[in-house]
Amino acid sequence: MANAQWAPNSWRSKHAAQDVVYPDREKLQKVLNKIQTLPPLVSPSEIERLRHQLGQVQRNQAFLLHAGDCAESFDACTHENIAAKIGLILSFSLIVVWGARKPVVRIGRIAGQYAKPRSSPTEKIGDREVLSFRGDNVNGLDPNDRNPDPDRLLSAYFHSTATLNHVRSLLTSGFASLHHPKDWSLTHVRSPAVREEFERITEGLSDALEFTRTIGLGKDSVSYEQGGGRGALGEVDFYTSHEGLMLEYEEAMTREFPIPSSLASYASASPQSTPMKVHYNTSAHFLWIGDRTRQLDGAHVEYFRGIRNPIGVKVGPSMKADELVRLLDIVNPNRENGKVTLITRYGAGKVEDHLAGHIRAVQESGHPVIWISDPMHGNTLTSSSGLKTRNFGTIISELTACLRIHAECGSHLNGVSLEFTGELAEDGFSVTECLGGSMRLSEDQLPLRYQSFCDPRLNFEQSLDVAFLISDHFKKERTGGTRSYGDVLYSELGGRKLA
């Protein structure tokens, strides 16, 4: 299958799970034709840079943070929301870098994460059965706006463009500068314990930066606004991602480009030769296949096997070990480094039963992969009031189990995939969607500021709780300290021993 001829549209000959049925196919084609003429959102050089950095993650020389909303909405495309997301990702990164002393590769679930896979094509609202809400790029949340509308794909392109443009402007104009990390989001932290720990880290970092200035490094630097350069501390790499669910859109955003000439391993045989051309998905730097669309003979796997972008694959408890290896044979037949990230999402009660077997199967196959944990999706529950939520204790229980099992198998957990948000409710406080954490959010507090129209997200304080836990783990690993996977920080944050 992997050796069969591939084209951006070869997926159309296969069954597409989670397919959207558009009543007006003629209008859909007109919109797709328009999207094909629009500029790429990301460049081949950016994608290749991410592949290189993911190679470092694979060698355990860097840590991967994949984070953002479950699903974006068009209405959330505002300065406040975008800045809050980026600020939280930067804050999380700083904490991990401080403890692990290794770079963090940042991939946001942003600028295109609009589509939602659903377990059923329809849902009951009151006494009505309507089409399920599939995300802002398909139909509306309003029950009267559920017919799939092709114009929403075009709107998704432009909202993605606006989001990415603002992200780039923030990151190239001083927003990421480590010289003033407290400008990010610290003013919104209500938890005294998290604030104290974060201030300890930032004070230590500021002290280190002051030392570098004292010995002459960066002594004469001026701010970006005053004409100074951005420098190594003022700008960070940031990449975008989304689930590659809507294959018509992904096909329209797939473009053929020559591989950058600086990549010697792909250079032509002679200077006169035509540079090798490959297909890049230019809607995002990184795309992933969901747990519902990873069928070996399905349309999504067929599409993903042909693009040059690094890709992710969700791995759940229903994935058989031999099936995982066959999937890797299809999407990465040449076993290229930095190409495939396996995103495990079992649930705290099932990780012990499945992860070790998956690790051993991949190790025996010889496939190079990046392992990251998604401790969110397998731990969703419904509160007594009917709200979808997640318990912080089970989230960190799955995460710490992954750290331990990888170590026992002679492997490394290379990163995390989290659904979190730095956005605030109208009253200026963090959202209340997940239970527990250092703020000890209770079930009766969930309705106070529950804003997600998709899955529940960790708020700012809970996200930093996770960052401190990871940072503490890697600091102990780096300094030779005892790794207990159940220390005071873990127990204080609600971690639970699994039966």
Coordinates of C-alpha atoms in Angstrom, one line a residue:
M1 CA 0.0 0.0 0.0
A2 CA 2.8 2.4 0.9
N3 CA 4.5 1.9 -2.5
A4 CA 1.3 2.6 -4.5
Q5 CA 1.3 5.8 -6.5
W6 CA 0.2 8.8 -4.4
A7 CA -1.4 12.1 -5.3
P8 CA -3.1 14.8 -3.2
N9 CA -6.5 13.4 -4.3
S10 CA -5.7 9.6 -4.2
W11 CA -7.5 9.5 -0.9
R12 CA -10.8 9.9 -2.8
S13 CA -10.7 6.2 -3.9
K14 CA -11.0 5.1 -0.3
H15 CA -13.6 5.3 2.5
A16 CA -13.3 8.5 4.5
A17 CA -14.4 8.1 8.1
Q18 CA -16.1 11.2 9.7
D19 CA -16.9 12.4 6.2
V20 CA -19.1 15.5 5.9
V21 CA -22.0 15.3 3.3
Y22 CA -22.5 18.6 1.6
P23 CA -25.9 19.1 0.0
D24 CA -24.5 21.5 -2.6
R25 CA -21.5 19.8 -4.2
E26 CA -21.3 22.4 -6.9
K27 CA -20.8 25.2 -4.3
L28 CA -18.3 23.0 -2.5
Q29 CA -16.2 22.6 -5.6
K30 CA -16.3 26.3 -6.3
V31 CA -15.0 27.1 -2.8
L32 CA -12.3 24.5 -3.0
N33 CA -11.2 25.9 -6.4
K34 CA -10.9 29.3 -4.7
I35 CA -8.9 27.9 -1.8
Q36 CA -6.4 26.3 -4.2
T37 CA -5.5 29.7 -5.6
L38 CA -4.9 31.3 -2.2
P39 CA -1.4 31.7 -0.7
P40 CA 0.0 29.0 1.6
L41 CA -0.2 29.7 5.3
V42 CA 3.2 28.2 6.1
S43 CA 6.3 27.7 4.1
P44 CA 8.4 24.6 3.2
S45 CA 11.4 26.0 5.1
E46 CA 9.3 26.3 8.3
I47 CA 8.0 22.8 7.9
E48 CA 11.6 21.5 7.3
R49 CA 12.8 23.4 10.4
L50 CA 10.1 21.7 12.5
R51 CA 11.1 18.3 11.1
H52 CA 14.7 19.0 12.2
Q53 CA 13.7 20.1 15.7
L54 CA 11.4 17.1 16.0
G55 CA 14.5 15.0 15.2
Q56 CA 16.0 16.5 18.3
V57 CA 12.9 15.7 20.3
Q58 CA 13.1 12.1 19.1
R59 CA 16.8 11.9 20.3
N60 CA 15.6 13.2 23.7
Q61 CA 17.5 16.5 23.2
A62 CA 14.4 18.6 23.3
F63 CA 10.8 18.4 24.7
L64 CA 7.6 18.7 22.7
L65 CA 4.7 20.8 23.9
H66 CA 1.6 20.3 21.8
A67 CA -1.2 22.4 23.3
G68 CA -4.2 24.6 22.7
D69 CA -8.0 24.3 22.4
C70 CA -10.0 21.2 21.7
A71 CA -11.6 23.1 18.8
E72 CA -11.2 26.8 17.9
S73 CA -14.2 29.0 17.1
F74 CA -14.4 31.9 14.7
D75 CA -15.7 34.2 17.5
A76 CA -12.5 33.4 19.6
C77 CA -10.3 34.9 16.9
T78 CA -9.5 38.0 19.0
H79 CA -6.3 39.7 20.2
E80 CA -7.2 38.8 23.8
N81 CA -7.7 35.1 23.2
I82 CA -4.8 34.6 20.9
A83 CA -2.4 36.5 23.3
A84 CA -3.7 34.5 26.2
K85 CA -3.1 31.2 24.4
I86 CA 0.4 32.1 23.3
G87 CA 1.2 33.5 26.7
L88 CA 0.3 30.3 28.5
I89 CA 2.3 28.2 26.0
L90 CA 5.3 30.4 26.7
S91 CA 4.8 30.3 30.4
F92 CA 4.5 26.5 30.4
S93 CA 7.7 26.3 28.2
L94 CA 9.7 28.5 30.5
I95 CA 8.9 26.2 33.5
V96 CA 9.8 23.1 31.6
V97 CA 13.1 24.6 30.2
W98 CA 14.1 25.7 33.7
G99 CA 13.7 22.2 35.2
A100 CA 14.8 20.1 32.2
R101 CA 17.5 22.3 30.8
K102 CA 16.6 21.4 27.3
P103 CA 14.8 23.3 24.5
V104 CA 11.0 23.1 24.1
V105 CA 9.5 22.7 20.7
R106 CA 6.1 24.5 20.7
I107 CA 3.3 23.3 18.5
G108 CA 0.0 25.0 19.1
R109 CA -3.5 23.6 18.3
I110 CA -4.2 26.9 16.7
A111 CA -4.9 28.7 13.4
G112 CA -6.9 25.8 11.9
Q113 CA -8.2 23.5 14.6
Y114 CA -11.9 24.1 13.8
A115 CA -13.2 20.6 12.9
K116 CA -14.7 18.2 15.4
P117 CA -15.0 14.4 15.0
R118 CA -18.2 13.1 16.4
S119 CA -19.4 9.7 17.6
S120 CA -22.7 10.1 15.8
P121 CA -23.8 12.1 12.7
T122 CA -26.9 13.4 14.5
E123 CA -27.8 14.4 18.1
K124 CA -31.0 15.0 20.0
I125 CA -31.7 18.6 21.2
G126 CA -34.9 18.7 23.1
D127 CA -37.4 16.8 21.1
R128 CA -35.5 17.5 17.8
E129 CA -33.0 15.3 16.1
V130 CA -30.5 17.5 14.2
L131 CA -27.1 17.0 12.5
S132 CA -24.3 17.0 15.0
F133 CA -22.2 20.2 15.3
R134 CA -18.9 19.5 13.4
G135 CA -17.0 22.7 14.1
D136 CA -17.2 26.2 12.8
N137 CA -15.6 25.2 9.5
V138 CA -18.6 22.9 8.8
N139 CA -21.8 24.1 10.4
G140 CA -23.1 26.3 13.2
L141 CA -23.5 25.6 16.9
D142 CA -27.1 26.9 16.7
P143 CA -29.4 23.9 16.1
N144 CA -31.0 25.9 13.2
D145 CA -27.7 26.2 11.4
R146 CA -26.6 22.6 11.1
N147 CA -26.5 22.2 7.3
P148 CA -22.8 21.9 6.2
D149 CA -21.9 25.1 4.4
P150 CA -18.9 25.2 2.0
D151 CA -18.4 28.9 2.6
R152 CA -17.3 28.0 6.2
L153 CA -14.2 26.4 4.7
L154 CA -13.3 29.7 3.1
S155 CA -14.0 31.5 6.4
A156 CA -11.8 28.9 8.2
Y157 CA -8.9 29.8 5.8
F158 CA -9.2 33.5 6.5
H159 CA -9.6 33.1 10.3
S160 CA -6.6 30.8 10.3
T161 CA -4.7 33.5 8.3
A162 CA -5.7 36.3 10.8
T163 CA -4.8 34.1 13.8
L164 CA -1.4 33.1 12.4
N165 CA -0.6 36.7 11.3
H166 CA -1.3 37.9 14.9
V167 CA 0.8 35.0 16.4
R168 CA 3.7 36.0 14.2
S169 CA 3.4 39.7 15.0
L170 CA 3.4 38.9 18.8
L171 CA 6.4 36.6 18.6
T172 CA 8.5 38.9 16.5
S173 CA 7.9 42.1 18.5
G174 CA 9.0 41.3 22.0
F175 CA 6.1 39.4 23.4
A176 CA 8.3 36.3 23.9
S177 CA 11.2 38.2 25.5
L178 CA 12.5 36.4 28.6
H179 CA 13.5 39.8 30.0
H180 CA 10.0 40.4 31.1
P181 CA 8.2 37.1 31.6
K182 CA 5.8 38.5 34.2
D183 CA 4.2 40.5 31.4
W184 CA 2.7 37.3 29.9
S185 CA -0.1 36.2 32.1
L186 CA 1.0 36.1 35.7
T187 CA -1.3 38.9 36.8
H188 CA -4.2 36.5 36.3
V189 CA -2.9 33.7 38.6
R190 CA -5.1 33.3 41.6
S191 CA -3.5 30.3 43.2
P192 CA -0.9 31.5 45.8
A193 CA 1.0 28.2 45.5
V194 CA 1.3 28.4 41.7
R195 CA 2.2 32.1 41.9
E196 CA 5.0 31.5 44.4
E197 CA 6.5 28.7 42.4
F198 CA 6.3 30.6 39.2
E199 CA 7.9 33.7 40.8
R200 CA 10.7 31.5 42.1
I201 CA 11.5 30.3 38.6
T202 CA 11.2 33.7 37.0
E203 CA 13.4 35.3 39.7
G204 CA 16.0 32.6 39.1
L205 CA 15.8 33.2 35.4
S206 CA 16.1 36.9 35.8
D207 CA 19.1 36.5 38.0
A208 CA 20.8 34.3 35.4
L209 CA 20.0 36.9 32.7
E210 CA 21.4 39.6 34.8
F211 CA 24.6 37.6 35.2
T212 CA 25.0 37.3 31.5
R213 CA 24.7 41.1 31.2
T214 CA 27.2 41.6 33.9
I215 CA 29.8 39.6 32.1
G216 CA 29.1 41.5 28.9
L217 CA 26.6 39.4 27.0
G218 CA 23.7 41.5 25.7
K219 CA 25.0 44.5 27.7
D220 CA 24.4 47.0 24.9
S221 CA 21.1 45.6 23.8
V222 CA 18.1 47.9 23.3
S223 CA 14.4 47.1 23.0
Y224 CA 12.8 46.0 19.7
E225 CA 10.7 49.2 19.7
Q226 CA 13.8 51.3 20.0
G227 CA 15.4 49.6 16.9
G228 CA 17.2 46.8 18.7
G229 CA 17.5 43.3 17.3
R230 CA 15.3 40.5 18.7
G231 CA 18.2 38.2 19.6
A232 CA 18.1 34.7 20.9
L233 CA 16.0 35.6 24.0
G234 CA 13.5 37.8 22.2
E235 CA 12.1 35.4 19.6
V236 CA 11.0 31.8 19.8
D237 CA 10.0 29.2 17.2
F238 CA 6.3 28.5 17.2
Y239 CA 4.4 26.1 15.0
T240 CA 0.7 25.5 14.1
S241 CA -1.2 22.3 13.9
H242 CA -4.7 20.8 13.6
E243 CA -6.3 17.4 13.1
G244 CA -6.4 16.6 9.4
L245 CA -10.1 15.7 9.4
M246 CA -11.5 17.7 6.4
L247 CA -9.7 16.0 3.5
E248 CA -11.2 18.2 0.8
Y249 CA -9.7 21.3 2.5
E250 CA -6.4 19.6 3.1
E251 CA -6.2 18.6 -0.5
A252 CA -6.8 22.2 -1.6
M253 CA -4.0 23.4 0.7
T254 CA -1.5 20.8 -0.5
R255 CA 1.1 22.3 -2.8
E256 CA 4.1 20.9 -4.7
F257 CA 7.4 22.7 -3.9
P258 CA 11.1 21.8 -4.3
I259 CA 12.7 20.7 -1.1
P260 CA 14.9 23.6 0.2
S261 CA 18.4 23.4 -1.4
S262 CA 20.1 23.6 2.0
L263 CA 19.0 20.0 2.8
A264 CA 22.0 18.2 1.5
S265 CA 20.5 14.7 2.0
Y266 CA 17.9 15.6 -0.6
A267 CA 20.1 17.5 -3.0
S268 CA 20.1 16.7 -6.7
A269 CA 22.8 14.6 -8.2
S270 CA 24.4 17.6 -9.8
P271 CA 23.9 21.4 -9.7
Q272 CA 22.2 21.3 -13.1
S273 CA 19.6 18.8 -12.0
T274 CA 16.0 19.8 -11.3
P275 CA 15.5 20.1 -7.5
M276 CA 13.4 17.3 -6.0
K277 CA 9.7 18.3 -5.6
V278 CA 7.5 17.1 -2.8
H279 CA 4.0 17.8 -1.5
Y280 CA 3.6 20.0 1.6
N281 CA 0.3 20.6 3.3
T282 CA 0.6 24.4 3.6
S283 CA -2.4 24.9 6.0
A284 CA -0.2 24.0 9.1
H285 CA 3.2 22.9 10.0
F286 CA 2.0 19.7 11.7
L287 CA -1.1 17.6 11.3
W288 CA -2.4 14.6 13.0
I289 CA -4.6 11.6 12.3
G290 CA -7.3 11.1 15.0
D291 CA -8.2 7.9 16.8
R292 CA -11.5 7.7 14.7
T293 CA -9.8 8.1 11.3
R294 CA -6.7 5.9 11.5
Q295 CA -8.0 2.9 9.5
L296 CA -5.1 1.3 7.6
D297 CA -7.1 1.2 4.4
G298 CA -8.9 4.5 4.9
A299 CA -8.8 7.8 3.2
H300 CA -7.0 9.7 6.0
V301 CA -4.0 7.3 6.2
E302 CA -3.8 7.4 2.4
Y303 CA -3.6 11.2 2.4
F304 CA -1.2 11.5 5.3
R305 CA 1.3 9.0 3.8
G306 CA 2.1 11.3 0.9
I307 CA 2.7 14.7 2.6
R308 CA 6.2 15.9 3.6
N309 CA 4.9 17.5 6.9
P310 CA 5.7 15.8 10.2
I311 CA 2.6 14.1 11.3
G312 CA 1.0 12.8 14.5
V313 CA -1.0 9.6 15.1
K314 CA -3.4 9.2 18.0
V315 CA -2.9 5.8 19.7
G316 CA -5.7 4.6 21.9
P317 CA -6.6 1.4 23.8
S318 CA -8.3 -0.1 20.7
M319 CA -5.0 0.0 18.7
K320 CA -3.4 -3.4 18.3
A321 CA 0.4 -3.6 18.5
D322 CA 0.8 -5.1 15.1
E323 CA -1.7 -2.6 13.7
L324 CA 0.5 0.2 15.0
V325 CA 3.6 -1.2 13.3
R326 CA 1.7 -1.6 10.0
L327 CA 0.5 1.9 10.2
L328 CA 4.1 3.1 10.7
D329 CA 5.1 1.1 7.7
I330 CA 2.5 3.0 5.6
V331 CA 3.1 6.5 6.7
N332 CA 6.9 6.4 7.2
P333 CA 8.2 3.6 4.9
N334 CA 11.7 5.2 4.7
R335 CA 11.9 5.5 8.5
E336 CA 12.8 9.1 8.5
N337 CA 13.6 10.8 11.7
G338 CA 11.3 13.5 13.0
K339 CA 8.4 12.3 10.8
V340 CA 6.0 10.6 13.1
T341 CA 4.8 11.5 16.6
L342 CA 2.7 8.9 18.4
I343 CA 0.2 10.6 20.7
T344 CA -1.0 8.1 23.3
R345 CA -4.4 8.6 24.8
Y346 CA -5.5 5.6 26.9
G347 CA -7.1 6.9 30.0
A348 CA -5.7 6.6 33.5
G349 CA -7.3 3.2 34.1
K350 CA -6.0 1.7 30.8
V351 CA -2.5 3.1 30.3
E352 CA -0.9 0.2 32.3
D353 CA -2.6 -2.4 30.1
H354 CA -1.5 -0.9 26.7
L355 CA 1.5 1.4 26.7
A356 CA 4.3 -1.0 27.4
G357 CA 3.1 -3.4 24.6
H358 CA 2.9 -0.5 22.1
I359 CA 6.4 0.6 23.1
R360 CA 7.9 -2.9 22.8
A361 CA 6.2 -3.4 19.4
V362 CA 7.7 -0.1 18.0
Q363 CA 11.1 -0.9 19.5
E364 CA 11.2 -4.3 17.8
S365 CA 10.1 -2.8 14.5
G366 CA 13.0 -0.4 14.5
H367 CA 10.7 2.5 13.5
P368 CA 12.0 6.0 14.7
V369 CA 9.1 7.7 16.6
I370 CA 8.4 10.5 19.1
W371 CA 6.3 9.5 22.0
I372 CA 4.1 12.0 23.7
S373 CA 1.2 11.6 26.1
D374 CA -2.3 13.0 25.7
P375 CA -3.7 12.5 29.2
M376 CA -6.8 14.5 28.4
H377 CA -9.0 12.5 25.9
G378 CA -9.2 9.2 27.8
N379 CA -10.2 10.9 31.0
T380 CA -13.4 12.7 30.1
L381 CA -16.5 12.3 32.3
T382 CA -19.9 13.8 32.9
S383 CA -20.6 15.8 36.1
S384 CA -23.8 15.4 38.0
S385 CA -25.0 18.6 36.4
G386 CA -24.5 17.2 32.9
L387 CA -21.3 19.2 32.0
K388 CA -18.4 17.3 30.4
T389 CA -15.4 17.6 32.6
R390 CA -12.1 16.0 33.5
N391 CA -10.5 15.4 36.9
F392 CA -7.0 16.8 37.3
G393 CA -6.0 13.9 39.4
T394 CA -6.6 11.3 36.7
I395 CA -4.9 13.6 34.1
I396 CA -1.6 13.6 36.0
S397 CA -2.0 10.0 37.0
E398 CA -1.9 9.0 33.3
L399 CA 0.9 11.4 32.7
T400 CA 3.1 10.2 35.5
A401 CA 2.3 6.5 34.6
C402 CA 3.6 7.3 31.1
L403 CA 6.8 8.7 32.5
R404 CA 7.3 5.6 34.6
I405 CA 6.4 3.0 31.9
H406 CA 8.7 4.6 29.3
A407 CA 11.6 4.5 31.8
E408 CA 10.9 0.9 32.6
C409 CA 10.9 0.0 28.9
G410 CA 14.1 1.8 28.2
S411 CA 12.2 4.5 26.3
H412 CA 11.6 8.2 26.9
L413 CA 8.4 10.2 27.0
N414 CA 9.3 13.0 24.6
G415 CA 6.4 15.5 25.3
V416 CA 2.8 16.1 26.1
S417 CA -0.4 17.0 24.2
L418 CA -2.7 19.1 26.3
E419 CA -6.0 20.9 25.8
F420 CA -5.7 24.1 27.8
T421 CA -6.6 27.7 27.6
G422 CA -5.2 31.0 29.0
E423 CA -8.4 32.9 28.2
L424 CA -10.5 34.5 31.0
A425 CA -14.2 34.8 31.6
E426 CA -15.8 38.2 31.5
D427 CA -15.1 38.7 35.3
G428 CA -11.4 38.4 34.7
F429 CA -11.0 34.9 36.2
S430 CA -9.9 31.7 34.6
V431 CA -12.4 29.3 33.1
T432 CA -13.8 26.5 35.2
E433 CA -14.0 23.3 33.1
C434 CA -11.7 20.7 34.8
L435 CA -11.9 19.6 38.4
G436 CA -9.1 19.8 40.9
G437 CA -5.6 21.1 40.6
S438 CA -3.9 23.5 43.1
M439 CA -7.0 25.7 43.1
R440 CA -9.1 22.6 44.1
L441 CA -11.9 23.4 41.7
S442 CA -15.0 21.5 42.8
E443 CA -17.9 20.2 40.8
D444 CA -20.3 22.9 42.1
Q445 CA -17.9 25.5 40.7
L446 CA -17.9 24.2 37.1
P447 CA -20.9 26.3 36.0
L448 CA -19.3 29.5 37.2
R449 CA -17.1 30.1 34.1
Y450 CA -17.6 27.1 31.8
Q451 CA -17.0 28.4 28.3
S452 CA -15.9 25.4 26.1
F453 CA -18.3 24.4 23.3
C454 CA -16.2 21.3 22.8
D455 CA -14.2 19.3 25.4
P456 CA -13.2 20.7 28.9
R457 CA -9.8 22.4 29.0
L458 CA -7.3 23.0 31.8
N459 CA -7.3 26.6 32.8
F460 CA -4.2 28.8 33.3
E461 CA -3.5 27.7 36.9
Q462 CA -4.1 24.0 36.3
S463 CA -1.8 24.1 33.2
L464 CA 1.0 25.6 35.2
D465 CA 0.4 22.8 37.8
V466 CA 1.2 20.3 35.0
A467 CA 4.2 22.3 34.0
F468 CA 5.6 22.3 37.5
L469 CA 5.1 18.6 37.8
I470 CA 7.0 17.9 34.5
S471 CA 9.7 20.4 35.4
D472 CA 10.2 18.8 38.8
H473 CA 10.4 15.3 37.2
F474 CA 13.1 16.3 34.7
K475 CA 15.0 18.3 37.3
K476 CA 15.3 15.2 39.5
E477 CA 16.2 13.1 36.5
R478 CA 18.9 15.6 35.5
T479 CA 20.4 16.1 38.9
G480 CA 20.2 12.5 40.0
G481 CA 17.4 13.1 42.5
T482 CA 14.9 10.4 43.5
R483 CA 12.1 9.9 41.0
S484 CA 9.1 8.7 43.1
Y485 CA 6.2 9.4 40.6
G486 CA 4.2 10.0 43.8
D487 CA 6.0 12.8 45.7
V488 CA 4.6 15.7 47.6
L489 CA 3.9 17.8 44.5
Y490 CA 2.1 14.9 42.8
S491 CA -0.1 14.1 45.9
E492 CA -0.8 17.8 46.6
L493 CA -2.1 18.2 43.1
G494 CA -4.6 15.3 43.5
G495 CA -2.7 12.4 41.9
R496 CA -4.0 9.0 42.7
K497 CA -2.5 5.6 42.8
L498 CA -4.1 3.4 40.2
A499 CA -5.4 0.0 41.2

